[in-house]
PDB file of C-alpha atoms and ligand atoms in Angstrom:
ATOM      1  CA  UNK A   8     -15.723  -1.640  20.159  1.00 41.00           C
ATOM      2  CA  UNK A   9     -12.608   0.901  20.428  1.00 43.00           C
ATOM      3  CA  UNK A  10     -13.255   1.461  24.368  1.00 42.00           C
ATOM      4  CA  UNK A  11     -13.051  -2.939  25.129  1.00 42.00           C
ATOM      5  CA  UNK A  12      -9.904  -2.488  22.643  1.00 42.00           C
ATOM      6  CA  UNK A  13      -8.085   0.327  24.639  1.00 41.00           C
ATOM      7  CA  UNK A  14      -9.794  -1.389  27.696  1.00 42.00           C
ATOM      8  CA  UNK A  15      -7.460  -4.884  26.765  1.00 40.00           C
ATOM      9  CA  UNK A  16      -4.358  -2.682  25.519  1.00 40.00           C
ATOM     10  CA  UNK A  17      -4.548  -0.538  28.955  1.00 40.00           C
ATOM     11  CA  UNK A  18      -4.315  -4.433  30.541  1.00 39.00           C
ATOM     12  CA  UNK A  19      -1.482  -5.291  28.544  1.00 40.00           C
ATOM     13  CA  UNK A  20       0.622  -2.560  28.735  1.00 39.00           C
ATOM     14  CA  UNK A  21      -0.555  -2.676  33.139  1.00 40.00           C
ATOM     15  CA  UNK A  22       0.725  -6.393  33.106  1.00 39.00           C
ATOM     16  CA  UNK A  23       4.225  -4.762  32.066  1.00 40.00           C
ATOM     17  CA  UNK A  24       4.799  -3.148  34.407  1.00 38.00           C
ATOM     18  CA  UNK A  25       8.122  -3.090  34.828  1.00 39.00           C
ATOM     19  CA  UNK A  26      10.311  -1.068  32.140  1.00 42.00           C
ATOM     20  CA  UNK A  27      13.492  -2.753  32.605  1.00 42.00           C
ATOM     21  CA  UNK A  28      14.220  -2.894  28.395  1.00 43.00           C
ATOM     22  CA  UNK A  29      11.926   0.223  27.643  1.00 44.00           C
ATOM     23  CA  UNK A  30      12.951   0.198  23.824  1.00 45.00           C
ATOM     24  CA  UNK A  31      12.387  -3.482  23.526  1.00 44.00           C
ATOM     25  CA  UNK A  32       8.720  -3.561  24.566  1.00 43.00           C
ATOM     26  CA  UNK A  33       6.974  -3.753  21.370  1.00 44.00           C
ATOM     27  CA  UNK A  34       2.940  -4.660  21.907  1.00 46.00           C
ATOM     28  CA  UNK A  35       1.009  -6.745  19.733  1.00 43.00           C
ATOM     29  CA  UNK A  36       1.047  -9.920  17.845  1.00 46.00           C
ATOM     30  CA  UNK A  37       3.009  -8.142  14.435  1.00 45.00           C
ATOM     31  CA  UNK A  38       6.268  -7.350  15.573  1.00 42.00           C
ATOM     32  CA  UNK A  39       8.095  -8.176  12.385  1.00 44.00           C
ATOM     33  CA  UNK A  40      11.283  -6.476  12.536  1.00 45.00           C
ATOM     34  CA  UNK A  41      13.271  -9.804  12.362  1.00 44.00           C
ATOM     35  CA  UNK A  42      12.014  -9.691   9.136  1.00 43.00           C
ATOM     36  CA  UNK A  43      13.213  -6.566   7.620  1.00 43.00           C
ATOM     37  CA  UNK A  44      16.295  -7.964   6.142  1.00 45.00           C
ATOM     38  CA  UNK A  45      13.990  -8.476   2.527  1.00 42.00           C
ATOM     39  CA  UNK A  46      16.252  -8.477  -0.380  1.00 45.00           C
ATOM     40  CA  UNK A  47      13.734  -7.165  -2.823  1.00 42.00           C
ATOM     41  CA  UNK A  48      14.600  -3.608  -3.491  1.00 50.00           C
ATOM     42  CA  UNK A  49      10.654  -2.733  -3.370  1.00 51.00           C
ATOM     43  CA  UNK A  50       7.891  -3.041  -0.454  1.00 47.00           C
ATOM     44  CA  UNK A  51       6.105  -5.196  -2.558  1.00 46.00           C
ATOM     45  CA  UNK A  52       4.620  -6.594   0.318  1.00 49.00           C
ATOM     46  CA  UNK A  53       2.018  -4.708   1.616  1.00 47.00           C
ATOM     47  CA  UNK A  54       1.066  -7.211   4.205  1.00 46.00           C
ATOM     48  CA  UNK A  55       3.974  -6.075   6.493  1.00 45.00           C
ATOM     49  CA  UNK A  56       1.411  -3.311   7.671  1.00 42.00           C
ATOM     50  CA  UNK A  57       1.215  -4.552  11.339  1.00 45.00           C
ATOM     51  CA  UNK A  58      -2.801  -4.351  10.869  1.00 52.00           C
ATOM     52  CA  UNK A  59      -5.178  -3.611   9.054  1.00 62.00           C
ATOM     53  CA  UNK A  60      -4.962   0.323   8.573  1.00 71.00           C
ATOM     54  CA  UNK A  61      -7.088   2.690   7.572  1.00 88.00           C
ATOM     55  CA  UNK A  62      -5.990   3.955   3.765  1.00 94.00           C
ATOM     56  CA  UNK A  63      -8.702   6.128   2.475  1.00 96.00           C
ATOM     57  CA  UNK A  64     -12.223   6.683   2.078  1.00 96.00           C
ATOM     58  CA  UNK A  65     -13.808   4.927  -1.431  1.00 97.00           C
ATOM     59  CA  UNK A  66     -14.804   8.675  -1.989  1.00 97.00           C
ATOM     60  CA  UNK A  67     -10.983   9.835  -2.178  1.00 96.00           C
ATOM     61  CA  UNK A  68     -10.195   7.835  -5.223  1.00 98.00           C
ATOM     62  CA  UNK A  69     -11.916   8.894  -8.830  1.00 98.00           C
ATOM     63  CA  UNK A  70     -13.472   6.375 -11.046  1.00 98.00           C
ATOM     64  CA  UNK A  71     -11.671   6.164 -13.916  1.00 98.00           C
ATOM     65  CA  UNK A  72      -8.364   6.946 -12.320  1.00 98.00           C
ATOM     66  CA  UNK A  73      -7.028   6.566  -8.715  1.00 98.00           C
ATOM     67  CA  UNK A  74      -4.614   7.746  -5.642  1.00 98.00           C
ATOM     68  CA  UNK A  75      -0.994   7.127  -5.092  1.00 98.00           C
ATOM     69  CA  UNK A  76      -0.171   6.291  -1.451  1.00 97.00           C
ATOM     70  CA  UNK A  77       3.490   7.421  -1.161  1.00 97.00           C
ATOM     71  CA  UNK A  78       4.090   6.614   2.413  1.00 96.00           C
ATOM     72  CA  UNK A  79       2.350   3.249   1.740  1.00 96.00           C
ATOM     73  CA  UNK A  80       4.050   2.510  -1.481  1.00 97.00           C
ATOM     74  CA  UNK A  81       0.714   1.604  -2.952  1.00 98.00           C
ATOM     75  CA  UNK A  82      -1.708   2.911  -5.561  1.00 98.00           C
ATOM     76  CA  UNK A  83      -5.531   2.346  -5.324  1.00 98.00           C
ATOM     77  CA  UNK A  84      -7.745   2.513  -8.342  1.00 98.00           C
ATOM     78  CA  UNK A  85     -10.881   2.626  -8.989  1.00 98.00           C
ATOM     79  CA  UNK A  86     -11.638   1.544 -12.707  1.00 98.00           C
ATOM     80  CA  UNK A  87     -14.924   1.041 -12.536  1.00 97.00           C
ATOM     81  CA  UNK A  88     -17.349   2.340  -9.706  1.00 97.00           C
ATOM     82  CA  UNK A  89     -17.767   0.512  -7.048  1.00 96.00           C
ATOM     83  CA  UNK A  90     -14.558  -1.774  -7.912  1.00 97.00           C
ATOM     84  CA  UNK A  91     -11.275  -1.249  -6.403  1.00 98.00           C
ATOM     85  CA  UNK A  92      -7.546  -2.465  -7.073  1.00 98.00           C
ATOM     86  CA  UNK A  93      -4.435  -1.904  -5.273  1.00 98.00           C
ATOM     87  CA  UNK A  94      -1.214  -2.024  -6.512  1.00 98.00           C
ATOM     88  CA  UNK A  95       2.890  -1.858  -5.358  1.00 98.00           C
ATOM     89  CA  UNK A  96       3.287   1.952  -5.916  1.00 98.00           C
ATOM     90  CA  UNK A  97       6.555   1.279  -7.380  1.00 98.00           C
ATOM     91  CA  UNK A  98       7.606   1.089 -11.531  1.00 98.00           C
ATOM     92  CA  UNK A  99       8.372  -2.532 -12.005  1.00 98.00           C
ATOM     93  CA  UNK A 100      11.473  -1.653 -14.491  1.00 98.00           C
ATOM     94  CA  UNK A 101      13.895   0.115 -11.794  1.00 98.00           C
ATOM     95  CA  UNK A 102      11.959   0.486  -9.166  1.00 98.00           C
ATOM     96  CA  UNK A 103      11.154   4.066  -9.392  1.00 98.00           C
ATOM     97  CA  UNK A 104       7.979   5.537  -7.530  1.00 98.00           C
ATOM     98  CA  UNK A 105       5.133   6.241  -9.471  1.00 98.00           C
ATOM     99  CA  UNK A 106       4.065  10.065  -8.964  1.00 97.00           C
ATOM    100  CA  UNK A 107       0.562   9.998 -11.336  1.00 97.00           C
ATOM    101  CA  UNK A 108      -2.447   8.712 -12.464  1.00 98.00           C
ATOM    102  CA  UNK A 109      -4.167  10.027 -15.656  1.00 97.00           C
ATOM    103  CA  UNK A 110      -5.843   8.262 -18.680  1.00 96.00           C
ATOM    104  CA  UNK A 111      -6.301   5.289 -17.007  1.00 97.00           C
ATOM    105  CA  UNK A 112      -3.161   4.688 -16.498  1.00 98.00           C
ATOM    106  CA  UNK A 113      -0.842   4.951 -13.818  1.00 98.00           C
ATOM    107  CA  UNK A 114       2.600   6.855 -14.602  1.00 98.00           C
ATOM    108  CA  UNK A 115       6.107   6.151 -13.900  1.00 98.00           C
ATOM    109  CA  UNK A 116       8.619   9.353 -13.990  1.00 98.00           C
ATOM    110  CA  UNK A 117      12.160   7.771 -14.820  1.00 98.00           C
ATOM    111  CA  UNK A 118      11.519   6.461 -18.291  1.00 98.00           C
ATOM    112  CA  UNK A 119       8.013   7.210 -18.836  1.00 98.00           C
ATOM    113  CA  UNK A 120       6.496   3.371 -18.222  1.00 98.00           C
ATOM    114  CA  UNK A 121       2.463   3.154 -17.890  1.00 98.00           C
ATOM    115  CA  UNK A 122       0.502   0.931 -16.366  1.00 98.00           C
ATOM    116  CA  UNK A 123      -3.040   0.421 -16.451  1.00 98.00           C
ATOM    117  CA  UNK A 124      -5.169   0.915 -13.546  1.00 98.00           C
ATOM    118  CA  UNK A 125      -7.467  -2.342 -13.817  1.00 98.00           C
ATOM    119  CA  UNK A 126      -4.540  -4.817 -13.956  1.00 98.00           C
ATOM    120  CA  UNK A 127      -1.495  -2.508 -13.253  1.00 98.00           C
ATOM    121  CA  UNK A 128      -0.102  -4.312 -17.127  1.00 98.00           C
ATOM    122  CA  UNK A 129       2.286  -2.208 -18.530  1.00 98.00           C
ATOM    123  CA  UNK A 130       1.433  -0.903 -21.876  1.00 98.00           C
ATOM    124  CA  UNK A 131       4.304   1.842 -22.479  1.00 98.00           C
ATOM    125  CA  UNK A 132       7.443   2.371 -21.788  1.00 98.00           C
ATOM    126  CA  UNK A 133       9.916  -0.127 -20.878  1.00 98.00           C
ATOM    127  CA  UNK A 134       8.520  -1.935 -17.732  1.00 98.00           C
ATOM    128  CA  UNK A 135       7.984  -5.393 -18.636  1.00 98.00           C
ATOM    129  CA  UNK A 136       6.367  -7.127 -15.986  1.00 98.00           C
ATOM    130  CA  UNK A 137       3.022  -5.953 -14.213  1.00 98.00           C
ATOM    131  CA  UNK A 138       2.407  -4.263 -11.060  1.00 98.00           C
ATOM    132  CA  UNK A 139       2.268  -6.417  -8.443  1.00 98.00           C
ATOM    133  CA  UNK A 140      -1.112  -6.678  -6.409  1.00 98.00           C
ATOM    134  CA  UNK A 141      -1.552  -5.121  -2.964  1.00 97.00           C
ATOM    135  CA  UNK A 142      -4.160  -6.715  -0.681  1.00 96.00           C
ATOM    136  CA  UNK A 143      -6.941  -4.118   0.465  1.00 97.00           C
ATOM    137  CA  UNK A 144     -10.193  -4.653   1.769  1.00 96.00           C
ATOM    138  CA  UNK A 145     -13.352  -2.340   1.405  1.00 96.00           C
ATOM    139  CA  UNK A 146     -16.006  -2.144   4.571  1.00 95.00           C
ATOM    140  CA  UNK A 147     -18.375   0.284   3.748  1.00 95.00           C
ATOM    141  CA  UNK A 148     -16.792   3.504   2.697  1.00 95.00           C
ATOM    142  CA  UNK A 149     -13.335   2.581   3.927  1.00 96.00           C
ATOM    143  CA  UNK A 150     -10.542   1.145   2.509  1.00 97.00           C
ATOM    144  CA  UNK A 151      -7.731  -0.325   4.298  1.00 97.00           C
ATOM    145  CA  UNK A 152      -4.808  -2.625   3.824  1.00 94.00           C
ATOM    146  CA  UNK A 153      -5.432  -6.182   4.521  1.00 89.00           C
TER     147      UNK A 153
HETATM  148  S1  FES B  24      11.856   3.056 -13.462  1.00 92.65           S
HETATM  149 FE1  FES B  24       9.863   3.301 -14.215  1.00 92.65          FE
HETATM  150  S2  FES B  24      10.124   3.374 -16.337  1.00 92.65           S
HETATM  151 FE2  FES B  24      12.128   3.069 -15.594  1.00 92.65          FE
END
């Protein structure tokens, strides 16, 4: 499967051949940087991932708890086994990053909010609204973001 894919990119990038705007030529179908301008002071939107990239293994995040993906701005729990959510990594009150899970709940640092790691509700501190969903997908042992 990888070897037809490099096998199709090697075709692509042979068909441009000629590097007249070398820092222009951006492959594939997900260029989005005309959309970068986003007002919202988060990356709630996980779905600007160009693809759909690997995140972890199911074994890297605990039942019971989960894994903050800094660089990714999300959180993955697990709050049952075998059932995974994925969350915007960042506190819903002022947009801090969250730095921990423990107790079932995820933690913001600035003002101490929690969330819970089934629903990302906030049940302390004084984040009102819920963490907004990120879109994952499971195959097998992976996980990635859809
Ligand atoms: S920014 Fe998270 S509790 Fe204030």
């Amino acid at each position: 499967m990888f070897g037809a894919g490099a096998a199709g990119l090697t075709a692509v990038l042979a068909g441009c051949s000629t590097y007249e705007q070398p820092s222009q030529a951006v492959p594939g179908p997900a260029a989005s940087t005309g959309g970068s301008s986003a007002s919202a002071p988060v990356a709630a939107d996980p779905s600007a991932a160009p693809d759909a990239a690997a995140l972890a293994k199911t074994a890297d995040i605990p039942v019971g708890g989960g894994k903050i993906f800094p660089a990714e701005k999300v959180v993955v729990t697990q709050p049952v086994a075998g059932e995974f959510k994925a969350f915007a990594a960042v506190c819903t009150h002022k947009q801090c990053a969250l730095d921990r899970i423990a107790d079932g709940m995820i933690h913001c640092p600035c003002h101490k909010s929690q969330f819970k790691i089934a629903d990302g509700t906030p049940v302390a501190g004084p984040a009102k609204d819920p963490l907004p969903p990120a879109k994952i997908t499971v195959t097998g042992d992976a996980i990635a973001l859809a």
